[in-house]
PDB file of C-alpha atoms and ligand atoms in Angstrom:
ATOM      1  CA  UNK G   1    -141.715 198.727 246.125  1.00  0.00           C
ATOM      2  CA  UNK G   2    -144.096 199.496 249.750  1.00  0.00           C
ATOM      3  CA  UNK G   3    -145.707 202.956 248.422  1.00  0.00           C
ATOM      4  CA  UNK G   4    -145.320 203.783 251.737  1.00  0.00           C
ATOM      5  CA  UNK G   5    -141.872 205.508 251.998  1.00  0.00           C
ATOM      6  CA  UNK G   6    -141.241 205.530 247.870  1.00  0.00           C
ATOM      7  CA  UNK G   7    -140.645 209.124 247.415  1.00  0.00           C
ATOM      8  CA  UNK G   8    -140.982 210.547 243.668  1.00  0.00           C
ATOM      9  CA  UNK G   9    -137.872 212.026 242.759  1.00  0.00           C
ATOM     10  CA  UNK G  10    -136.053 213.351 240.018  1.00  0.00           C
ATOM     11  CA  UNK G  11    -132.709 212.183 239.394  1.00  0.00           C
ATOM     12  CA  UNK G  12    -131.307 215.571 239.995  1.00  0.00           C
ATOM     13  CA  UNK G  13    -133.521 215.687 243.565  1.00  0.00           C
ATOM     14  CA  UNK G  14    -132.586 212.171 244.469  1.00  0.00           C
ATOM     15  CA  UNK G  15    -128.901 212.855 243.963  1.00  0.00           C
ATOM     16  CA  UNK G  16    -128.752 216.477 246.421  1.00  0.00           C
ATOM     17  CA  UNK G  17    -130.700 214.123 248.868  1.00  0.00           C
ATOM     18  CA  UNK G  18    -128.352 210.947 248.699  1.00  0.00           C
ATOM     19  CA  UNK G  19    -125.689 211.771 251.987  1.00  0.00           C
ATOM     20  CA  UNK G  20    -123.515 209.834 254.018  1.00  0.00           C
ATOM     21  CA  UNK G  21    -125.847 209.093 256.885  1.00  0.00           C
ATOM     22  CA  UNK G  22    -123.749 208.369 259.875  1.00  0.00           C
ATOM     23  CA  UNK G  23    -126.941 207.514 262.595  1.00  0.00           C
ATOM     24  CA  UNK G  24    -129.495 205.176 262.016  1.00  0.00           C
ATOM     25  CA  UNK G  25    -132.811 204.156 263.509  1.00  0.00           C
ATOM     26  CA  UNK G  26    -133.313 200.820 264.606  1.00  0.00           C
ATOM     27  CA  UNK G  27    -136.259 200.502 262.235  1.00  0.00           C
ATOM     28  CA  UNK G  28    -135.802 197.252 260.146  1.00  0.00           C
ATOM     29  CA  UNK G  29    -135.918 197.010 256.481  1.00  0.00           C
ATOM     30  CA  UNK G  30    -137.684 194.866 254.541  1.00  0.00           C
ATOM     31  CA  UNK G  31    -135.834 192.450 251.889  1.00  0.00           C
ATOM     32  CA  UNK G  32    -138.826 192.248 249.429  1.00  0.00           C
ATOM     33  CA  UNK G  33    -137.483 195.837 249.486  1.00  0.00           C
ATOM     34  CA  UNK G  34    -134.033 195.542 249.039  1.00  0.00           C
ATOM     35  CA  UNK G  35    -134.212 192.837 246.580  1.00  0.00           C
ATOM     36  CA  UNK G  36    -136.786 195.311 244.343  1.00  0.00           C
ATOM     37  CA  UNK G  37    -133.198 197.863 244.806  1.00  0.00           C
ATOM     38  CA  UNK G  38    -131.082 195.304 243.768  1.00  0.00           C
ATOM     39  CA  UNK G  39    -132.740 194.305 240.661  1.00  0.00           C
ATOM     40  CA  UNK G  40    -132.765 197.943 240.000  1.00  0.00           C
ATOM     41  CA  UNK G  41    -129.188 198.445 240.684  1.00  0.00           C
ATOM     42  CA  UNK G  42    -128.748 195.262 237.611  1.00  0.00           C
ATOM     43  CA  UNK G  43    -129.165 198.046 235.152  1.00  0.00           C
ATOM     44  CA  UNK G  44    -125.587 199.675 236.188  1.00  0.00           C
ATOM     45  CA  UNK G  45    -123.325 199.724 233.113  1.00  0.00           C
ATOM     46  CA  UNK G  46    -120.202 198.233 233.119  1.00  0.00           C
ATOM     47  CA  UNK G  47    -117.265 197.862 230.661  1.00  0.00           C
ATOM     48  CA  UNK G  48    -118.233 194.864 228.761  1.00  0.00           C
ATOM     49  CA  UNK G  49    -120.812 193.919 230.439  1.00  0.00           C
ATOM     50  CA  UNK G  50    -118.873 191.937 233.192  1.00  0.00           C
ATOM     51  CA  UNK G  51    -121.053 193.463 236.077  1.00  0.00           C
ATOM     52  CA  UNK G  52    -118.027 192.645 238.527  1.00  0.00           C
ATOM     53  CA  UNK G  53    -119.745 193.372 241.163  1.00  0.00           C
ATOM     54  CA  UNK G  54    -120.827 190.883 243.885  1.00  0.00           C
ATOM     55  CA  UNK G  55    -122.309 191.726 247.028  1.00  0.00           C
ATOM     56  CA  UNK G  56    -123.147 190.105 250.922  1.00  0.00           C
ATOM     57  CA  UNK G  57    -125.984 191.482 252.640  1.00  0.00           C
ATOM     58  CA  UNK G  58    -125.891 190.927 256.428  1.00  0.00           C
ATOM     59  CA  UNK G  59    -128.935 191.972 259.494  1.00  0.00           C
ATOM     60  CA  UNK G  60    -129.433 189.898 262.672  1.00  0.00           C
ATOM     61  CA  UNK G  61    -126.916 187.743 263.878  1.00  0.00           C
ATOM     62  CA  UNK G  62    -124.963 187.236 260.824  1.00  0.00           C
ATOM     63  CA  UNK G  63    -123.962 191.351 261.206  1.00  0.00           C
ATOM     64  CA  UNK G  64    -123.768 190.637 264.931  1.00  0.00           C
ATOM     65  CA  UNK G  65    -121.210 188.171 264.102  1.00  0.00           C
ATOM     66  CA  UNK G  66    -118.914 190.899 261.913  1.00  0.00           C
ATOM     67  CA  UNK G  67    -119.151 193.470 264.554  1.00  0.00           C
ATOM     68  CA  UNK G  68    -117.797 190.870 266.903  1.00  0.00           C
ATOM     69  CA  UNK G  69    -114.690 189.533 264.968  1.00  0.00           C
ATOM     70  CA  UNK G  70    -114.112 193.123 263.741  1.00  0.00           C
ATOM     71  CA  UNK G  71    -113.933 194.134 266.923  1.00  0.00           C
ATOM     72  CA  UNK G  72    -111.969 191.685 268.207  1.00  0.00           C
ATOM     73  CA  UNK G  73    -109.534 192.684 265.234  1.00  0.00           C
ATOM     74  CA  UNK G  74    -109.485 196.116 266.404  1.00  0.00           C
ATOM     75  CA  UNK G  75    -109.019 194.798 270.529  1.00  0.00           C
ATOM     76  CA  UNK G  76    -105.491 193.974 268.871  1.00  0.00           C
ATOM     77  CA  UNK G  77    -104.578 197.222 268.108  1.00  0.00           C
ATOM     78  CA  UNK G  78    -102.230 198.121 265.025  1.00  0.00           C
ATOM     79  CA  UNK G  79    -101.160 193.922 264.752  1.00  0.00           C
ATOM     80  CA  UNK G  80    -105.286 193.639 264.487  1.00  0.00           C
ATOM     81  CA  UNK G  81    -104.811 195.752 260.915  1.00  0.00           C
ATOM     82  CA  UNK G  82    -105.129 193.333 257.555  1.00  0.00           C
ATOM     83  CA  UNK G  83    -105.496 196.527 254.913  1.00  0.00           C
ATOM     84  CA  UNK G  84    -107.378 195.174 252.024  1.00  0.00           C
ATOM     85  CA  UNK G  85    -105.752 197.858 249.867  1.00  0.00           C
ATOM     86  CA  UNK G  86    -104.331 201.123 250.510  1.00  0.00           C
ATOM     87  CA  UNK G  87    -107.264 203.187 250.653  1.00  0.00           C
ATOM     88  CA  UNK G  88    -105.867 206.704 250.323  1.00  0.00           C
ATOM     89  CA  UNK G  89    -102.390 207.136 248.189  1.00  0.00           C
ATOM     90  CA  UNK G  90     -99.860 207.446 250.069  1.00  0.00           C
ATOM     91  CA  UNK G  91     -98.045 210.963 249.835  1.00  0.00           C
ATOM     92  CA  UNK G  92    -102.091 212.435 249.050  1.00  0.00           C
ATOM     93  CA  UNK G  93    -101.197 216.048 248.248  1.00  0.00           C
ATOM     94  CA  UNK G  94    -103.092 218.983 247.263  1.00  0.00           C
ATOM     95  CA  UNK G  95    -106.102 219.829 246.544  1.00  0.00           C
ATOM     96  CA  UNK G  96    -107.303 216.020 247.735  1.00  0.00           C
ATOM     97  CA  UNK G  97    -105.635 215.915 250.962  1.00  0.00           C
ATOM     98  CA  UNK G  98    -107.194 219.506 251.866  1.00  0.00           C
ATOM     99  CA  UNK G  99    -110.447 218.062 251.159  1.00  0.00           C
ATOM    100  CA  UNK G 100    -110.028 214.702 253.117  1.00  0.00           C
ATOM    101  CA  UNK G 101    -108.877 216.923 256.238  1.00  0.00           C
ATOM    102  CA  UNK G 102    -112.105 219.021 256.027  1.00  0.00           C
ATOM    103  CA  UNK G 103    -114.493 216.684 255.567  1.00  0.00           C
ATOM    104  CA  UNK G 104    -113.647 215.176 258.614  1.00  0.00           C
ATOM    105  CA  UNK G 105    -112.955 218.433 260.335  1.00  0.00           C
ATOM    106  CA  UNK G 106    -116.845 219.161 258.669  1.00  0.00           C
ATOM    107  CA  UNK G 107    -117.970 216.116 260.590  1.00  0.00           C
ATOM    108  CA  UNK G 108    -116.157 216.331 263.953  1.00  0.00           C
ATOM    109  CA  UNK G 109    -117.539 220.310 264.119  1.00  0.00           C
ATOM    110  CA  UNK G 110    -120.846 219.464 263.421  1.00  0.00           C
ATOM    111  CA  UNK G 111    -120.380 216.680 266.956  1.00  0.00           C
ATOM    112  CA  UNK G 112    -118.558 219.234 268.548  1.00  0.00           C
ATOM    113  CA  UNK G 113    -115.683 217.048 269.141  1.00  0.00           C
ATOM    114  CA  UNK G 114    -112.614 219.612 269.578  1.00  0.00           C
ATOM    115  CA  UNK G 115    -109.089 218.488 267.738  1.00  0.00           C
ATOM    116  CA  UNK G 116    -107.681 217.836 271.406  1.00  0.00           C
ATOM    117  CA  UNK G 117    -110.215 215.432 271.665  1.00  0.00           C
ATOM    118  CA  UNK G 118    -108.518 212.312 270.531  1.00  0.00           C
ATOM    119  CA  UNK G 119    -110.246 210.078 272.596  1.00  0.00           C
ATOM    120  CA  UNK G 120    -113.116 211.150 271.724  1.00  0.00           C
ATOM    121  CA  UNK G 121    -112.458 211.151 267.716  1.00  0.00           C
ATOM    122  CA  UNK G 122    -111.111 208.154 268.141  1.00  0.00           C
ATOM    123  CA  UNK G 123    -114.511 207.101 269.482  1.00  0.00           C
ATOM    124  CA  UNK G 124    -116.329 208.272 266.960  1.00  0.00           C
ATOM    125  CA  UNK G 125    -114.581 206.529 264.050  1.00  0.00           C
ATOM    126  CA  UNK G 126    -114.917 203.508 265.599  1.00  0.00           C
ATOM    127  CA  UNK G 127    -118.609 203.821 265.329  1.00  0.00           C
ATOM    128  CA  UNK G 128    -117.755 202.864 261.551  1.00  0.00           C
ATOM    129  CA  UNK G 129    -117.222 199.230 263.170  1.00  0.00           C
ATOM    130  CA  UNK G 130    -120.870 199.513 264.231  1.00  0.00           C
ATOM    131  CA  UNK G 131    -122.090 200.542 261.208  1.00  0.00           C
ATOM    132  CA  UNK G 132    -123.313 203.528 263.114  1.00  0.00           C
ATOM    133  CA  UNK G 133    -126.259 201.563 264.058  1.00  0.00           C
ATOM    134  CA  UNK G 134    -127.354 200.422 260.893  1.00  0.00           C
ATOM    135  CA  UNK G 135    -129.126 197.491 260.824  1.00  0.00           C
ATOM    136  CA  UNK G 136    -128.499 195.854 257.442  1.00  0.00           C
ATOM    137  CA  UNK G 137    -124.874 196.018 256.091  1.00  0.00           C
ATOM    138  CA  UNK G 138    -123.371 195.404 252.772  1.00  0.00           C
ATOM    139  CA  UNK G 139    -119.684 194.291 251.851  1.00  0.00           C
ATOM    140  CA  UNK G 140    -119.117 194.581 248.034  1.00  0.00           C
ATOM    141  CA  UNK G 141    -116.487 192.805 247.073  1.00  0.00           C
ATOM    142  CA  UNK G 142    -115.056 191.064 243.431  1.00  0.00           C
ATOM    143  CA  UNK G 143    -113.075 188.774 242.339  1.00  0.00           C
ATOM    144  CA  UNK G 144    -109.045 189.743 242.620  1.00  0.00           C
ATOM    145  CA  UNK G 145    -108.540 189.584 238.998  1.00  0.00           C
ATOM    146  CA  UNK G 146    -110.898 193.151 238.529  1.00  0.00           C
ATOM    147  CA  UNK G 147    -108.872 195.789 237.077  1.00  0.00           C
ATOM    148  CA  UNK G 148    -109.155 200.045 237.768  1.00  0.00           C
ATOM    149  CA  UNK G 149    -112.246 199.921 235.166  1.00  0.00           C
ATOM    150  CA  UNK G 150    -114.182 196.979 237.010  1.00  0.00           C
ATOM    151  CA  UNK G 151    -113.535 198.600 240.223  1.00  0.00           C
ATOM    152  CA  UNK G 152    -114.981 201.753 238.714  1.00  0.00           C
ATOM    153  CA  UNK G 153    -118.046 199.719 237.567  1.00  0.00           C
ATOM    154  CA  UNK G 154    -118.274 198.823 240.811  1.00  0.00           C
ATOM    155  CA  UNK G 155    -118.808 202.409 241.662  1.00  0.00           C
ATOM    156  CA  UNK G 156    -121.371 202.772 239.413  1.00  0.00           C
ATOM    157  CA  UNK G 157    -123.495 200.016 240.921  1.00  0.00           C
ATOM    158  CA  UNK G 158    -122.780 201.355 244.481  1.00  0.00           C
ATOM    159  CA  UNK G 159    -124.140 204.682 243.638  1.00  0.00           C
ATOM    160  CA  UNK G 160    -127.068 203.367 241.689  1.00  0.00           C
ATOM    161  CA  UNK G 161    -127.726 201.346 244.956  1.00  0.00           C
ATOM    162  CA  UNK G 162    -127.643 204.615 247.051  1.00  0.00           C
ATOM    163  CA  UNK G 163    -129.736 206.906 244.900  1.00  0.00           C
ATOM    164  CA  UNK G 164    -132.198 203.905 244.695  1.00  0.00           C
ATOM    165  CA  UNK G 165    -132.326 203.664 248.700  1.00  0.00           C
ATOM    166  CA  UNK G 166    -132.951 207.643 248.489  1.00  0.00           C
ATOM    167  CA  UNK G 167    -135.763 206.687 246.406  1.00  0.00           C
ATOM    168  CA  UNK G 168    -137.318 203.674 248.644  1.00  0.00           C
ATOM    169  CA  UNK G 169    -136.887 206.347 251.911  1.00  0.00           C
ATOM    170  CA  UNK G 170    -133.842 204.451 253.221  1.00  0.00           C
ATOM    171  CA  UNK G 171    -130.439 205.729 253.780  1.00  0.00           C
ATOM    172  CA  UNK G 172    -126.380 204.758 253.535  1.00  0.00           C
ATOM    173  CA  UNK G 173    -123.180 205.321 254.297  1.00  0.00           C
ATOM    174  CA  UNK G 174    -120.253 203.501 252.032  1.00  0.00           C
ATOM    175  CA  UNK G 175    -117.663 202.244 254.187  1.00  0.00           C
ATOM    176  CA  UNK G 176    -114.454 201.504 253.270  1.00  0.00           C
ATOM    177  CA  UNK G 177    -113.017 201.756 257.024  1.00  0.00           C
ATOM    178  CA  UNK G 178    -114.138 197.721 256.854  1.00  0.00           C
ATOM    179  CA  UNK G 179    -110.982 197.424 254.176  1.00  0.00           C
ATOM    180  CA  UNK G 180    -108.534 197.712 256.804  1.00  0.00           C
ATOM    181  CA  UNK G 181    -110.024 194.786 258.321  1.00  0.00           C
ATOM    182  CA  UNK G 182    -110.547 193.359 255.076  1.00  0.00           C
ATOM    183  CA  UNK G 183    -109.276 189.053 255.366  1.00  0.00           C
ATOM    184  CA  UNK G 184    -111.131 189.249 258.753  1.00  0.00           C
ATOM    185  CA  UNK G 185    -114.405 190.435 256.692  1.00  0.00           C
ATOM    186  CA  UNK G 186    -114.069 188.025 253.928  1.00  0.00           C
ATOM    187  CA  UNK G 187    -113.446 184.888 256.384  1.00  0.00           C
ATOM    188  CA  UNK G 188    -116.354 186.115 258.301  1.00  0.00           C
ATOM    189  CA  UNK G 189    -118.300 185.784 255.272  1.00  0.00           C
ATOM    190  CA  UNK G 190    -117.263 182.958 254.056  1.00  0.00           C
ATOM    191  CA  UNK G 191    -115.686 184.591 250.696  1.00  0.00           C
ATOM    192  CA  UNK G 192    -112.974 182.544 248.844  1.00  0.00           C
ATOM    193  CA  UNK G 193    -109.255 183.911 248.843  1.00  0.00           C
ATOM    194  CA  UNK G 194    -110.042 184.882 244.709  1.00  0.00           C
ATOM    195  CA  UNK G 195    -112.088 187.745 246.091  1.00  0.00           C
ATOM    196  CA  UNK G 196    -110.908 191.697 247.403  1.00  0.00           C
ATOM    197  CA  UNK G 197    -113.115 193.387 249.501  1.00  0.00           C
ATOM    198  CA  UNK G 198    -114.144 196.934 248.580  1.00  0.00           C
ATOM    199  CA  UNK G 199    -115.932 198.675 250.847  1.00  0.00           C
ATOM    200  CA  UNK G 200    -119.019 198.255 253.033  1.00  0.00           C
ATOM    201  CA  UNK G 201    -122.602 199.915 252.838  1.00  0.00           C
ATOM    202  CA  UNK G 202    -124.404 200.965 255.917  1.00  0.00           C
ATOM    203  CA  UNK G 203    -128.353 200.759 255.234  1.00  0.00           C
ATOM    204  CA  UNK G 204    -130.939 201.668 257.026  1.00  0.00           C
ATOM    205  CA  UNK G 205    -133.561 204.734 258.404  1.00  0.00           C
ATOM    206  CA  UNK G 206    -131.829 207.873 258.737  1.00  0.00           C
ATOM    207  CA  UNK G 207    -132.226 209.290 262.685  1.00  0.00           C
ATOM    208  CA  UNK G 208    -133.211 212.609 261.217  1.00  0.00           C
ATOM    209  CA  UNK G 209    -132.449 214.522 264.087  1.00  0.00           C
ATOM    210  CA  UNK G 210    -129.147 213.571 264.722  1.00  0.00           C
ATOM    211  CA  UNK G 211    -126.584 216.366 264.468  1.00  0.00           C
ATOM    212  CA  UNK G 212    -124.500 213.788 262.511  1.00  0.00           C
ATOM    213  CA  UNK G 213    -126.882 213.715 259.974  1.00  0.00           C
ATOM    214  CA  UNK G 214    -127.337 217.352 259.087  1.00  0.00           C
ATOM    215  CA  UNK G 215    -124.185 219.406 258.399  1.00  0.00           C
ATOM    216  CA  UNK G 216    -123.702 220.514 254.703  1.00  0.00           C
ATOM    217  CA  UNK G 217    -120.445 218.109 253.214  1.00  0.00           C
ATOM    218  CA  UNK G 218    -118.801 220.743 249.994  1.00  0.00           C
ATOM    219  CA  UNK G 219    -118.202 220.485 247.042  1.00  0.00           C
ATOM    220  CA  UNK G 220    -115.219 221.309 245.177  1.00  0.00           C
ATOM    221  CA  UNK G 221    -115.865 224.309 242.571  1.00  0.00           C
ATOM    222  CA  UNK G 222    -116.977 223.268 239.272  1.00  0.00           C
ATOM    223  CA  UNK G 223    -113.749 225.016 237.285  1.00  0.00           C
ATOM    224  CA  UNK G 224    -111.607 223.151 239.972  1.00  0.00           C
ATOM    225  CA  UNK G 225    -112.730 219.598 238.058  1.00  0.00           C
ATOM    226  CA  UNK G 226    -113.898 220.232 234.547  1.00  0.00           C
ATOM    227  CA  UNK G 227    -111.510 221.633 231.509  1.00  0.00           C
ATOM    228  CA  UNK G 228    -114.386 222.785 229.228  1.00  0.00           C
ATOM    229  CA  UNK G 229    -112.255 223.124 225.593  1.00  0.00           C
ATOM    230  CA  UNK G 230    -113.893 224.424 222.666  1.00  0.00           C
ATOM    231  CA  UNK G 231    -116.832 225.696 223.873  1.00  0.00           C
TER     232      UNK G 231
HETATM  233  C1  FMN M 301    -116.258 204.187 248.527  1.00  0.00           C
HETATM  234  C2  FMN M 301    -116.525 205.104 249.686  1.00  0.00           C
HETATM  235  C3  FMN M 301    -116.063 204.758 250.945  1.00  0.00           C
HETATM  236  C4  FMN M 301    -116.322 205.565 252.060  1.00  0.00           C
HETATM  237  N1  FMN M 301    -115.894 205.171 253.313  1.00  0.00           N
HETATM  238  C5  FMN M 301    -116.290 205.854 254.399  1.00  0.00           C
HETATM  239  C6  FMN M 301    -115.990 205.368 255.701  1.00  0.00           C
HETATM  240  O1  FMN M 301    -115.305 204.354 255.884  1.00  0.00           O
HETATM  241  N2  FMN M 301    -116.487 206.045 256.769  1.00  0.00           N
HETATM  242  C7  FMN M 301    -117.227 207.178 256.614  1.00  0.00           C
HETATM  243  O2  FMN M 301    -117.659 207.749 257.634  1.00  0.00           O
HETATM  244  N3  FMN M 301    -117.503 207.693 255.396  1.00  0.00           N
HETATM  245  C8  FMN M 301    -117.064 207.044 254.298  1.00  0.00           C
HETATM  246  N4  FMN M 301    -117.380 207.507 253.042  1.00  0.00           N
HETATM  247  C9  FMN M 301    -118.214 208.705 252.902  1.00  0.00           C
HETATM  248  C10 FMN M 301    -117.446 209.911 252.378  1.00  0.00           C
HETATM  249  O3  FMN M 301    -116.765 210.537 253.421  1.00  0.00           O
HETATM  250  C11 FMN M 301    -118.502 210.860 251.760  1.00  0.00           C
HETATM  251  O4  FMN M 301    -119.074 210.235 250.628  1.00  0.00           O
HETATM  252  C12 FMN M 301    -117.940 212.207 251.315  1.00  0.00           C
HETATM  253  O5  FMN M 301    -117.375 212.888 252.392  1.00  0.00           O
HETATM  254  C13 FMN M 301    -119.047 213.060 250.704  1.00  0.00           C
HETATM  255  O6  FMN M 301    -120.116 213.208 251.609  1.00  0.00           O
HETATM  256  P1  FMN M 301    -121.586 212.706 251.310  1.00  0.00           P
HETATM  257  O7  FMN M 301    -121.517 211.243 250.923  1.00  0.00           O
HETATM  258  O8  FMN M 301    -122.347 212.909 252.592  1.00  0.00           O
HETATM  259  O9  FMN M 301    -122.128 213.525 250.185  1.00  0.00           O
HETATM  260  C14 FMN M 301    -117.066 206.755 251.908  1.00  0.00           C
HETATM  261  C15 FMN M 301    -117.515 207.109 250.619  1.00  0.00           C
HETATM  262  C16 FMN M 301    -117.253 206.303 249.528  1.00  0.00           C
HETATM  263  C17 FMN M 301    -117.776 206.695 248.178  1.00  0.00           C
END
């Protein structure tokens, strides 16, 4: 990797600096670069070894072209929607659906974009579409026949693709907003109909400055997800 941006990192320091940025630069990135995170990213583990995961990296006018049909999906309004999957449960209750309602409370505060302000919400989620300015995006997808434990693998290589960006000096923001557009994504890329679209990845420099960028995202307490039992 360019020694100019590689930061040295523990794991532990890589992982509190790993956020979802949501502004970018306009700075390009270099593929020698994100082929060296790629390669990495190979050393995920996966049940069985089937590393299910499959990836299409877009920049220029290929992610021009995405933005486009996307948002000619979205022009269409609710008949525009082709949900991939259902990306929440339905019925979410407590204590998820608290903390889905304040992280995006977290994020709207930190714009200063009241609750009245639909329009204006409105406007910022659909900055998702844009990959808020990003300008290399991912779509991981796999084949349709991947189970709960290959889409969990796939997890594993997302976040090992994230911490490794940390590492290089980039930035990311998973996207799985692109799921409710997801047969418009895949014909866009060219997938077959055997493959499910999981989410996108936003890459890029983080715009350091923008308010976006900087409000603290919580946690829930440890004792709220671990049963420690015969300790
Ligand atoms: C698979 C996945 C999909 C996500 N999709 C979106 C998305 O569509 N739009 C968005 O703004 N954030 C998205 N996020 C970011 C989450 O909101 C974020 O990870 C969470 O609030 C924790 O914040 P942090 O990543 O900044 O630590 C996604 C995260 C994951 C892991």
């Amino acid at each position: 990797m360019p020694v100019t941006d590689t930061l040295s990192l523990s794991v532990t320091e890589t992982l509190n600096r790993r956020r979802s940025v949501r502004a970018f630069t306009d700075r390009a990135v270099d593929p020698a670069l994100l082929r060296d995170i790629f390669t990495a990213a190979q050393r995920a583990p996966s049940g069985g070894n089937l590393q299910p995961w499959q990836a299409t990296v877009l920049t220029g006018e290929p992610w021009q072209a995405m933005k486009d049909a996307v948002a000619a999906r979205i022009a269409m309004g609710r008949e525009g929607h082709e949900p991939e999957y259902d990306i929440y449960p339905k019925g979410l209750t407590e204590p998820w659906e608290a903390r889905r309602f304040g992280v995006g409370e977290g994020l709207y505060a930190a714009l200063g974009i009241p609750r009245e302000d639909k329009a204006g919400r409105l406007a910022r989620f659909m900055e998702n579409y844009r990959g808020f300015g990003a300008p290399v995006m991912l779509f991981l997808h796999c084949s349709r026949i991947m189970g709960p434990p290959q889409w969990s693998d796939m997890g594993m290589w997302l976040q090992s693709v994230m911490l490794l960006l940390v590492e290089a000096g980039l930035a990311s923001c998973p996207q799985e907003c692109w799921a409710m557009y997801g047969a418009t994504v895949r014909r866009t890329l060219a997938l077959d109909d055997g493959q499910i679209l999981f989410t996108g990845l936003a890459i890029g420099y983080a715009d350091e400055d923008a308010a976006v960028n900087q409000w603290p995202v919580p946690r829930a307490p440890l004792d709220e997800v671990i049963d420690w039992q015969g300790f």
